[in-house]
Amino acid sequence: MKKVVNQLGWIGVTAFLLVNAGVVHADEAKASLPAVSAKALDLIDGQTEWLSKTYKDIHEHPELGFMENRTSAIVANELKALGFEVSTGIAKTGVVGVLKNGKGPTVMYRADMDALAIEEATGLPYASKVRAKLADGTETPVAHMCGHDAHVTWMLGMARTMAALKNEWSGTIILVAQPAEEPVTGAKAMLADGLWKKYNLPKPDYFFAVHTTPIPVGMVLNAPGPRMAGTDQLDVLFKGVAGHSSVPHLIKNPINMAANAITQYQTIMGNVVSAQEPAALSVGSIQAGATNNAVPSSALVKMNIRWFNPKVRDNMLNSIKLMSDGAAQMQSMEKDLLPELTMRGSVTPVINDKDLSNRLNGPLKALLGDKKVVNDFPAFMGSEDVHHLIDEQKDVPFTFMFVGVANPLTFAAAKLKGQAVPYLPHSPNYVVDLKALPMGVKITTVSMLELLNKK
C-alpha cells in the first residue's frame, strides 16, 4: 500500500480500491470453481514466465495483415507440439489446430495475429522497432497497438493448459489463428480458402473469442445482443483532367471534386441518417498530386462508415455515391468518368448469443468476482470480422468478450485526470500489462472448460 500512496496519494488510493472492489483472490476462486478449473489455475500460474517471454517475442516482431509468417509459425509449431492436428497457409498465413479428445461438444476459439502500421511510443524495453515494406514499395513502422499479440499468447497458454488437462474433459477444441483482422478481410479470406470444407473442420457447438480493452486487469465485458458495429472500408476515386495550374479553366480538378464531396458527406449524419440511429462516417485519407503548380488526373478518398441497421448502411452508401457523382458533374465530367467506388472490406455487426453469453458469465464471476464481469454496457462503434468465420455455420452460438489489460494503478490515475481510459486502442501508447497475460489465459481456459464435457 505504501507504494500506492507514494504514486497517487490518498485520493488515488481510494480510486485504486474502487477499481479493485469485488476481486476474488486465488484461493477463493479455486474454491468457487469446479475442480478441473481449479487445477487449470495452478497450471496457468506456472506458465507466467513462459507467457511473458512468448508475448514479448511476438510484440517485438509484429507483422501486418497477410504477412504474419513468423507469428503463424510460432502458433503452428506450438500446437503441433501439444498434439493438435494443424493446418497452415489458410488465406496465406492462417492456422487452425484441432484437438479431439473423445465424445463431447466441439468448441471453437479465435485469436487474430496482425499488427498495425503505427510507430510504437510506449518506451518499453521490448517495444517494436520493426518497419515493413508495403505492396506499393513504401515503408511503414509496424506495432501491436491493439493487443493481438496478447490474443495469440492467451490462445497458446490456453492450448497448453487444455492439453495438460486432457484426462479432465472430453470433446473437441478448434483453435483459429486468423490473419488480417485490422482491414476486416481475414475471416472472409479464410472462408474463401475453404476453411470448413477444404480443411474438413467439424461443426462447432459453440464459438467464442476475446479482445483486449484498456480497463483494469481482472475485468471482463460480456453482454448479449449487438456489441460492435458493422463497417465498410470504401475508396472513392475522383477522375479529372490534369494540367498546369496557370490554366484552371482548361483542366478539371479532382481535388476540388473530392473536397466538395467530403463536405457533403458530413451532411449524411443527420440529414440522411436519423439522430436516433447509431452510425458514423469518417474520411481517413486523401491522396492526390505531388507538386504545387500542377493539377493531377485523380484524387483518392479513403473513408469508413459504421452502422448497426442494414437500411442505414444502404442509405449511407447510396448518398456517398450520389454526392460523389454530383461533385464530379459540377465540373462537367462525362458519365464514363464519374467517380469509382471500391469496397475494400465489409463486415456486419457483432451480435452475442444471449444464452452463451450468460452461461460463460457464471464461471467468470466465480473466477473474478461479480463486479468484475460486466454484462450491461453500451455497444461499441468499433468493428470486428471474427463472426464471419462461421458465415457457413450461422446457427452456431457465438459470444465476443472484452478482457481488461490496463494496470489498475494506471487506470485509476487516468480516472483522476477525468479520462475514461489511460490510452486507446490503435494509439502509439497502447500497453498490455504483463499481469494480463496469465489472467487472459485463465479467462479463456475457464470459459473453454465450461463448454466441454467434464469426465
XYZ file of N, CA and C in Angstrom, residues 212-408:
591
model
N -8.583 -7.550 -26.187
C -8.095 -6.668 -25.131
C -8.905 -5.375 -25.106
N -8.967 -4.757 -23.936
C -9.566 -3.428 -23.813
C -8.870 -2.715 -22.650
N -8.687 -1.386 -22.711
C -7.891 -0.677 -21.702
C -8.629 -0.374 -20.404
N -9.229 -1.409 -19.822
C -9.793 -1.337 -18.475
C -8.925 -2.216 -17.579
N -9.106 -2.180 -16.251
C -8.176 -2.885 -15.361
C -8.077 -4.388 -15.607
N -6.876 -4.905 -15.432
C -6.652 -6.346 -15.460
C -7.591 -7.009 -14.454
N -8.234 -8.099 -14.872
C -9.161 -8.796 -13.992
C -10.602 -8.429 -14.212
N -10.880 -7.594 -15.217
C -12.256 -7.256 -15.568
C -12.590 -7.833 -16.937
N -13.862 -8.201 -17.120
C -14.356 -8.725 -18.390
C -15.682 -8.042 -18.726
N -15.840 -7.674 -19.988
C -17.115 -7.170 -20.501
C -17.705 -8.247 -21.403
N -18.878 -8.737 -21.052
C -19.521 -9.778 -21.857
C -21.027 -9.650 -21.717
N -21.679 -9.196 -22.768
C -23.114 -8.954 -22.723
C -23.777 -9.515 -23.973
N -25.044 -9.911 -23.866
C -25.761 -10.421 -25.034
C -26.188 -9.310 -25.973
N -26.556 -9.701 -27.193
C -27.096 -8.755 -28.167
C -26.020 -8.073 -28.991
N -26.392 -7.009 -29.728
C -25.428 -6.288 -30.584
C -24.317 -5.672 -29.740
N -23.061 -5.953 -30.106
C -21.917 -5.484 -29.329
C -21.011 -4.557 -30.104
N -20.859 -4.792 -31.414
C -19.975 -3.971 -32.233
C -20.660 -3.691 -33.566
N -20.297 -2.558 -34.159
C -20.966 -2.097 -35.373
C -20.484 -2.839 -36.610
N -21.343 -2.860 -37.638
C -20.893 -3.254 -38.961
C -20.085 -2.117 -39.556
N -19.227 -2.437 -40.512
C -18.407 -1.381 -41.107
C -18.128 -1.671 -42.567
N -17.868 -0.612 -43.310
C -17.447 -0.703 -44.710
C -16.254 0.212 -44.909
N -15.181 -0.343 -45.477
C -13.998 0.434 -45.842
C -14.130 0.762 -47.333
N -14.291 2.026 -47.652
C -14.667 2.439 -49.008
C -13.652 3.407 -49.600
N -13.236 3.137 -50.836
C -12.387 4.061 -51.598
C -13.239 4.753 -52.658
N -13.054 6.061 -52.801
C -13.721 6.815 -53.862
C -12.637 7.473 -54.710
N -12.556 7.078 -55.985
C -11.551 7.619 -56.906
C -12.194 8.655 -57.804
N -11.792 9.920 -57.613
C -12.276 11.017 -58.453
C -11.335 11.184 -59.645
N -11.909 11.279 -60.829
C -11.122 11.439 -62.054
C -11.253 12.872 -62.560
N -10.163 13.393 -63.109
C -10.186 14.756 -63.623
C -9.397 14.873 -64.904
N -9.105 16.110 -65.268
C -8.259 16.394 -66.420
C -7.044 17.146 -65.904
N -5.869 16.523 -66.013
C -4.658 17.099 -65.436
C -4.134 18.255 -66.278
N -3.333 19.097 -65.648
C -2.729 20.193 -66.391
C -2.032 21.198 -65.507
N -1.505 22.253 -66.137
C -0.768 23.307 -65.442
C -1.725 24.183 -64.654
N -1.284 24.571 -63.467
C -2.163 25.355 -62.596
C -2.433 26.757 -63.127
N -1.712 27.207 -64.156
C -1.936 28.549 -64.723
C -3.168 28.604 -65.613
N -3.704 27.421 -65.971
C -4.879 27.411 -66.860
C -5.995 26.576 -66.235
N -6.491 26.990 -65.084
C -7.518 26.195 -64.395
C -8.788 26.022 -65.213
N -9.040 26.972 -66.176
C -10.252 26.860 -66.984
C -10.147 25.753 -68.033
N -8.934 25.227 -68.252
C -8.750 24.177 -69.246
C -8.596 22.785 -68.618
N -8.590 22.744 -67.298
C -8.440 21.473 -66.601
C -9.661 21.215 -65.736
N -9.766 20.004 -65.225
C -10.858 19.655 -64.312
C -10.224 19.038 -63.077
N -10.342 19.745 -61.979
C -9.557 19.446 -60.782
C -10.221 18.394 -59.898
N -9.670 17.171 -59.823
C -10.272 16.126 -58.985
C -10.130 16.413 -57.492
N -9.150 17.250 -57.132
C -9.008 17.606 -55.718
C -10.190 18.454 -55.274
N -10.604 19.380 -56.129
C -11.788 20.180 -55.816
C -13.032 19.300 -55.708
N -13.136 18.336 -56.606
C -14.274 17.406 -56.553
C -14.285 16.671 -55.218
N -13.122 16.151 -54.835
C -13.022 15.412 -53.583
C -13.377 16.300 -52.391
N -12.867 17.545 -52.409
C -13.139 18.464 -51.301
C -14.631 18.770 -51.189
N -15.262 19.017 -52.324
C -16.698 19.300 -52.313
C -17.481 18.083 -51.816
N -17.098 16.913 -52.280
C -17.804 15.706 -51.870
C -17.643 15.447 -50.375
N -16.429 15.630 -49.865
C -16.185 15.390 -48.437
C -17.042 16.311 -47.582
N -17.173 17.551 -48.006
C -18.040 18.481 -47.284
C -19.477 17.978 -47.259
N -19.924 17.441 -48.387
C -21.290 16.935 -48.463
C -21.473 15.651 -47.651
N -20.445 14.817 -47.608
C -20.565 13.567 -46.842
C -20.966 13.846 -45.390
N -20.454 14.942 -44.856
C -20.717 15.235 -43.443
C -22.195 15.502 -43.172
N -22.959 15.852 -44.203
C -24.391 16.115 -44.009
C -25.199 14.820 -43.925
N -24.571 13.707 -44.263
C -25.297 12.429 -44.206
C -25.753 12.133 -42.786
N -24.877 12.430 -41.829
C -25.229 12.214 -40.429
C -26.181 13.321 -39.982
N -27.441 13.012 -39.931
C -28.448 13.996 -39.536
C -29.452 14.236 -40.633
N -28.973 14.462 -41.862
C -29.894 14.704 -42.979
C -30.387 13.417 -43.616
N -29.546 12.380 -43.606
C -29.925 11.099 -44.196
C -30.168 10.057 -43.107
N -29.266 10.013 -42.121
C -29.376 9.052 -41.025
C -30.055 9.725 -39.837
N -31.068 9.078 -39.306
C -31.766 9.610 -38.137
C -30.810 9.759 -36.962
N -31.007 10.801 -36.179
C -30.179 11.021 -34.990
C -30.367 9.908 -33.967
N -31.419 9.119 -34.112
C -31.676 8.022 -33.181
C -31.005 6.721 -33.617
N -30.360 6.735 -34.781
C -29.669 5.546 -35.280
C -28.168 5.677 -35.044
N -27.537 4.719 -34.340
C -26.080 4.778 -34.168
C -25.370 4.526 -35.494
N -24.562 5.480 -35.911
C -23.824 5.367 -37.176
C -22.669 6.359 -37.138
N -21.689 6.142 -37.999
C -20.540 7.048 -38.073
C -19.981 7.028 -39.483
N -19.416 8.165 -39.894
C -18.758 8.293 -41.197
C -17.488 9.100 -40.990
N -16.355 8.553 -41.440
C -15.081 9.241 -41.284
C -14.254 9.124 -42.552
N -13.638 10.230 -42.952
C -12.670 10.225 -44.045
C -11.287 10.094 -43.422
N -10.555 9.052 -43.815
C -9.266 8.783 -43.196
C -8.069 9.178 -44.029
N -8.271 9.389 -45.338
C -7.123 9.688 -46.193
C -7.579 10.355 -47.477
N -6.792 11.361 -47.916
C -6.958 11.966 -49.236
C -5.595 11.894 -49.918
N -5.543 11.273 -51.076
C -4.283 11.087 -51.778
C -4.400 11.681 -53.185
N -3.608 12.747 -53.436
C -3.693 13.391 -54.742
C -2.496 14.309 -54.960
N -1.963 14.270 -56.162
C -0.939 15.228 -56.559
C 0.387 15.050 -55.876
N 1.396 15.826 -56.385
C 2.738 15.727 -55.835
C 3.490 17.048 -55.848
N 2.879 18.102 -56.420
C 3.605 19.367 -56.520
C 2.640 20.547 -56.450
N 3.183 21.764 -56.336
C 2.361 22.948 -56.133
C 1.666 23.450 -57.396
N 2.318 23.315 -58.519
C 1.824 24.031 -59.710
C 1.326 23.100 -60.807
N 0.833 21.923 -60.399
C 0.233 21.023 -61.369
C -0.981 20.346 -60.748
N -2.032 20.209 -61.537
C -3.255 19.546 -61.090
C -3.204 18.093 -61.551
N -3.415 17.127 -60.644
C -3.330 15.719 -61.025
C -4.580 15.245 -61.768
N -4.486 14.059 -62.295
C -5.616 13.498 -63.046
C -6.589 12.734 -62.156
N -6.221 12.522 -60.887
C -7.120 11.790 -60.000
C -6.888 12.177 -58.550
N -7.868 11.899 -57.729
C -7.785 12.099 -56.275
C -8.513 10.942 -55.613
N -7.853 10.318 -54.646
C -8.416 9.152 -53.969
C -8.821 9.519 -52.542
N -10.054 9.243 -52.208
C -10.570 9.466 -50.860
C -10.836 8.110 -50.218
N -10.234 7.872 -49.046
C -10.450 6.626 -48.304
C -11.336 6.936 -47.103
N -12.421 6.209 -46.987
C -13.384 6.507 -45.931
C -13.920 5.237 -45.292
N -14.628 5.446 -44.203
C -15.133 4.349 -43.398
C -16.504 4.720 -42.867
N -17.448 3.789 -42.967
C -18.750 4.010 -42.335
C -19.019 2.891 -41.337
N -19.801 3.198 -40.305
C -20.156 2.211 -39.283
C -21.653 2.309 -38.996
N -22.249 1.168 -38.712
C -23.705 1.097 -38.633
C -24.134 -0.160 -37.894
N -25.388 -0.177 -37.440
C -25.999 -1.368 -36.878
C -27.197 -1.831 -37.708
N -27.896 -0.880 -38.306
C -29.093 -1.169 -39.099
C -28.707 -1.275 -40.574
N -28.940 -2.419 -41.233
C -28.574 -2.554 -42.649
C -29.213 -1.498 -43.551
N -30.409 -1.041 -43.206
C -31.050 0.010 -44.015
C -30.270 1.321 -43.914
N -29.725 1.597 -42.738
C -28.882 2.787 -42.566
C -27.651 2.676 -43.454
N -27.051 1.496 -43.491
C -25.892 1.269 -44.358
C -26.235 1.553 -45.810
N -27.347 1.002 -46.288
C -27.743 1.203 -47.686
C -27.936 2.687 -48.000
N -28.571 3.406 -47.088
C -28.810 4.836 -47.301
C -27.501 5.620 -47.322
N -26.563 5.252 -46.451
C -25.269 5.937 -46.408
C -24.484 5.704 -47.701
N -24.431 4.459 -48.131
C -23.683 4.151 -49.362
C -24.321 4.824 -50.575
N -25.635 4.832 -50.630
C -26.320 5.486 -51.744
C -26.044 6.985 -51.759
N -26.052 7.598 -50.588
C -25.784 9.041 -50.504
C -24.342 9.353 -50.892
N -23.403 8.512 -50.471
C -21.994 8.722 -50.848
C -21.844 8.681 -52.364
N -22.510 7.731 -53.006
C -22.467 7.619 -54.470
C -23.059 8.873 -55.130
N -24.232 9.293 -54.671
C -24.889 10.459 -55.268
C -24.056 11.729 -55.076
N -23.501 11.906 -53.893
C -22.723 13.117 -53.608
C -21.399 13.114 -54.364
N -20.786 11.951 -54.515
C -19.537 11.851 -55.270
C -19.793 12.166 -56.741
N -20.830 11.571 -57.304
C -21.181 11.857 -58.701
C -21.510 13.328 -58.891
N -22.242 13.892 -57.922
C -22.626 15.304 -58.036
C -21.420 16.229 -58.058
N -20.428 15.924 -57.218
C -19.233 16.762 -57.180
C -18.490 16.714 -58.511
N -18.488 15.544 -59.165
C -17.833 15.419 -60.469
C -18.649 16.094 -61.564
N -19.954 15.951 -61.497
C -20.824 16.549 -62.514
C -20.786 18.073 -62.468
N -20.497 18.626 -61.293
C -20.363 20.085 -61.181
C -19.210 20.603 -62.035
N -18.236 19.728 -62.334
C -17.134 20.104 -63.216
C -17.299 19.476 -64.606
N -18.536 19.094 -64.920
C -18.910 18.623 -66.265
C -18.201 17.335 -66.660
N -17.926 16.474 -65.707
C -17.327 15.187 -66.039
C -18.355 14.308 -66.742
N -17.899 13.631 -67.789
C -18.790 12.760 -68.539
C -19.165 11.534 -67.704
N -20.225 10.851 -68.130
C -20.745 9.709 -67.388
C -19.698 8.627 -67.185
N -18.879 8.379 -68.216
C -17.881 7.311 -68.100
C -16.667 7.721 -67.273
N -16.633 8.979 -66.807
C -15.530 9.464 -65.969
C -16.001 9.868 -64.578
N -17.175 9.385 -64.190
C -17.664 9.651 -62.838
C -16.838 8.837 -61.832
N -16.870 9.214 -60.570
C -16.029 8.539 -59.569
C -16.278 7.042 -59.489
N -15.212 6.311 -59.191
C -15.291 4.868 -58.981
C -15.293 4.574 -57.481
N -16.256 3.795 -57.036
C -16.336 3.391 -55.632
C -15.888 1.935 -55.510
N -14.936 1.705 -54.622
C -14.393 0.351 -54.428
C -14.501 -0.038 -52.956
N -15.147 -1.167 -52.682
C -15.276 -1.660 -51.316
C -14.021 -2.450 -50.949
N -13.282 -1.996 -49.931
C -12.047 -2.659 -49.516
C -12.257 -3.690 -48.413
N -13.337 -3.575 -47.703
C -13.630 -4.529 -46.631
C -14.982 -4.207 -46.037
N -15.708 -5.243 -45.639
C -17.057 -5.023 -45.121
C -17.416 -6.129 -44.142
N -17.956 -5.760 -42.989
C -18.423 -6.753 -42.025
C -19.758 -6.306 -41.447
N -20.526 -7.276 -40.993
C -21.799 -6.999 -40.338
C -21.569 -6.802 -38.835
N -22.579 -6.313 -38.108
C -22.407 -6.124 -36.667
C -22.141 -7.432 -35.922
N -21.415 -7.326 -34.821
C -21.182 -8.462 -33.920
C -22.363 -8.553 -32.955
N -23.009 -9.714 -32.939
C -24.181 -9.910 -32.082
C -23.944 -11.149 -31.223
N -23.912 -10.961 -29.918
C -23.643 -12.071 -28.994
C -24.906 -12.868 -28.699
N -24.747 -14.186 -28.659
C -25.844 -15.076 -28.291
C -26.160 -14.913 -26.799
N -27.424 -14.725 -26.486
C -27.821 -14.445 -25.105
C -27.483 -15.590 -24.171
N -27.856 -16.817 -24.550
C -27.654 -17.957 -23.659
C -26.172 -18.235 -23.439
N -25.368 -18.176 -24.511
C -23.942 -18.456 -24.371
C -23.253 -17.380 -23.546
N -23.600 -16.119 -23.803
C -23.006 -15.018 -23.048
C -23.293 -15.176 -21.554
N -24.549 -15.425 -21.223
C -24.935 -15.564 -19.817
C -24.307 -16.802 -19.181
N -24.182 -17.873 -19.958
C -23.600 -19.103 -19.416
C -22.137 -18.895 -19.022
N -21.372 -18.237 -19.869
C -19.956 -18.026 -19.567
C -19.756 -17.050 -18.415
N -20.688 -16.138 -18.228
C -20.533 -15.166 -17.148
C -20.580 -15.817 -15.767
N -21.219 -16.989 -15.657
C -21.276 -17.673 -14.368
C -19.898 -18.057 -13.851
N -19.150 -18.883 -14.585
C -17.813 -19.245 -14.103
C -16.851 -18.058 -14.083
N -17.047 -17.074 -14.948
C -16.162 -15.904 -14.927
C -16.369 -15.086 -13.651
N -17.594 -15.019 -13.172
C -17.842 -14.323 -11.911
C -17.230 -15.091 -10.738
N -17.270 -16.413 -10.819
C -16.615 -17.215 -9.770
C -15.109 -16.992 -9.789
N -14.545 -16.797 -10.979
C -13.101 -16.570 -11.122
C -12.695 -15.170 -10.680
N -13.471 -14.166 -11.084
C -13.039 -12.769 -10.950
C -13.794 -11.987 -9.885
N -15.033 -12.369 -9.587
C -15.890 -11.594 -8.709
C -17.051 -11.014 -9.476
N -18.205 -10.892 -8.834
C -19.418 -10.428 -9.516
C -19.242 -9.076 -10.189
N -18.580 -8.151 -9.484
C -18.467 -6.790 -10.008
C -17.422 -6.669 -11.117
N -16.648 -7.705 -11.313
C -15.594 -7.663 -12.331
C -16.052 -8.185 -13.690
N -17.256 -8.740 -13.739
C -17.823 -9.215 -15.002
C -19.033 -8.345 -15.325
N -18.889 -7.502 -16.329
C -19.919 -6.514 -16.663
C -20.744 -7.044 -17.832
N -22.058 -7.187 -17.608
C -22.922 -7.735 -18.654
C -23.989 -6.746 -19.113
N -23.756 -5.474 -18.823
C -24.690 -4.443 -19.263
C -23.892 -3.179 -19.578
N -23.595 -2.968 -20.853
C -22.812 -1.805 -21.264
C -23.182 -1.452 -22.706
N -22.991 -0.197 -23.107
C -23.375 0.204 -24.465
C -22.551 -0.536 -25.519
N -23.157 -0.743 -26.674
C -22.435 -1.346 -27.792
C -21.345 -0.389 -28.273
N -20.269 -0.942 -28.846
C -19.156 -0.157 -29.349
C -19.350 0.125 -30.837
N -18.837 1.269 -31.278
C -18.854 1.572 -32.701
C -17.664 0.942 -33.429
N -16.740 0.338 -32.686
C -15.677 -0.430 -33.315
C -16.260 -1.644 -34.017
N -15.448 -2.280 -34.860
C -15.943 -3.396 -35.668
C -14.975 -4.569 -35.618
N -15.472 -5.741 -35.974
C -14.723 -6.997 -35.957
C -15.207 -7.878 -37.104
N -14.311 -8.780 -37.559
C -14.732 -9.735 -38.591
C -14.789 -11.163 -38.075
N -14.551 -11.372 -36.770
C -14.447 -12.704 -36.189
C -15.661 -13.574 -36.498
N -16.873 -13.009 -36.425
C -18.093 -13.788 -36.606
C -18.268 -14.294 -38.031
N -17.542 -13.688 -38.980
C -17.651 -14.148 -40.364
C -16.959 -15.494 -40.576
N -16.162 -15.948 -39.605
C -15.586 -17.282 -39.697
C -16.658 -18.359 -39.714
N -17.820 -18.062 -39.161
C -18.909 -19.050 -39.133
C -20.065 -18.624 -40.033
N -19.763 -17.858 -41.077
C -20.814 -17.488 -42.021
C -21.479 -18.715 -42.643
N -20.727 -19.814 -42.787
C -21.293 -21.037 -43.344
C -21.912 -21.919 -42.252
N -21.828 -21.455 -41.004
C -22.385 -22.198 -39.868
C -23.171 -21.212 -39.006
N -24.142 -20.546 -39.607
C -24.789 -19.389 -38.982
C -25.564 -19.702 -37.703
N -25.877 -20.971 -37.458
C -26.656 -21.315 -36.270
C -25.786 -21.621 -35.053
N -24.478 -21.415 -35.171
C -23.578 -21.696 -34.050
C -23.648 -20.544 -33.042
N -23.945 -20.815 -31.766
C -23.950 -19.744 -30.754
C -22.561 -19.112 -30.628
N -22.529 -17.788 -30.561
C -21.257 -17.059 -30.542
C -21.313 -15.942 -29.514
N -20.187 -15.718 -28.833
C -20.070 -14.538 -27.976
C -18.651 -13.986 -28.037
N -18.555 -12.669 -27.946
C -17.292 -11.942 -28.062
C -17.111 -11.117 -26.802
N -16.013 -11.362 -26.075
C -15.787 -10.731 -24.780
C -14.601 -9.772 -24.826
N -14.618 -8.791 -23.951
C -13.524 -7.826 -23.836
C -12.827 -8.035 -22.495
N -11.510 -8.178 -22.547
C -10.711 -8.522 -21.371
C -9.788 -7.354 -21.014
N -9.833 -6.919 -19.771
C -9.027 -5.791 -19.323
C -7.541 -6.079 -19.326
N -6.748 -5.107 -19.810
C -5.289 -5.278 -19.867
C -4.528 -4.097 -19.269
N -5.230 -3.135 -18.693
C -4.558 -1.960 -18.134
C -4.167 -2.205 -16.682
N -2.989 -1.724 -16.307
C -2.575 -1.756 -14.910
C -3.598 -0.972 -14.079
N -4.137 -1.547 -12.996
C -5.163 -0.849 -12.213
C -4.721 0.529 -11.720
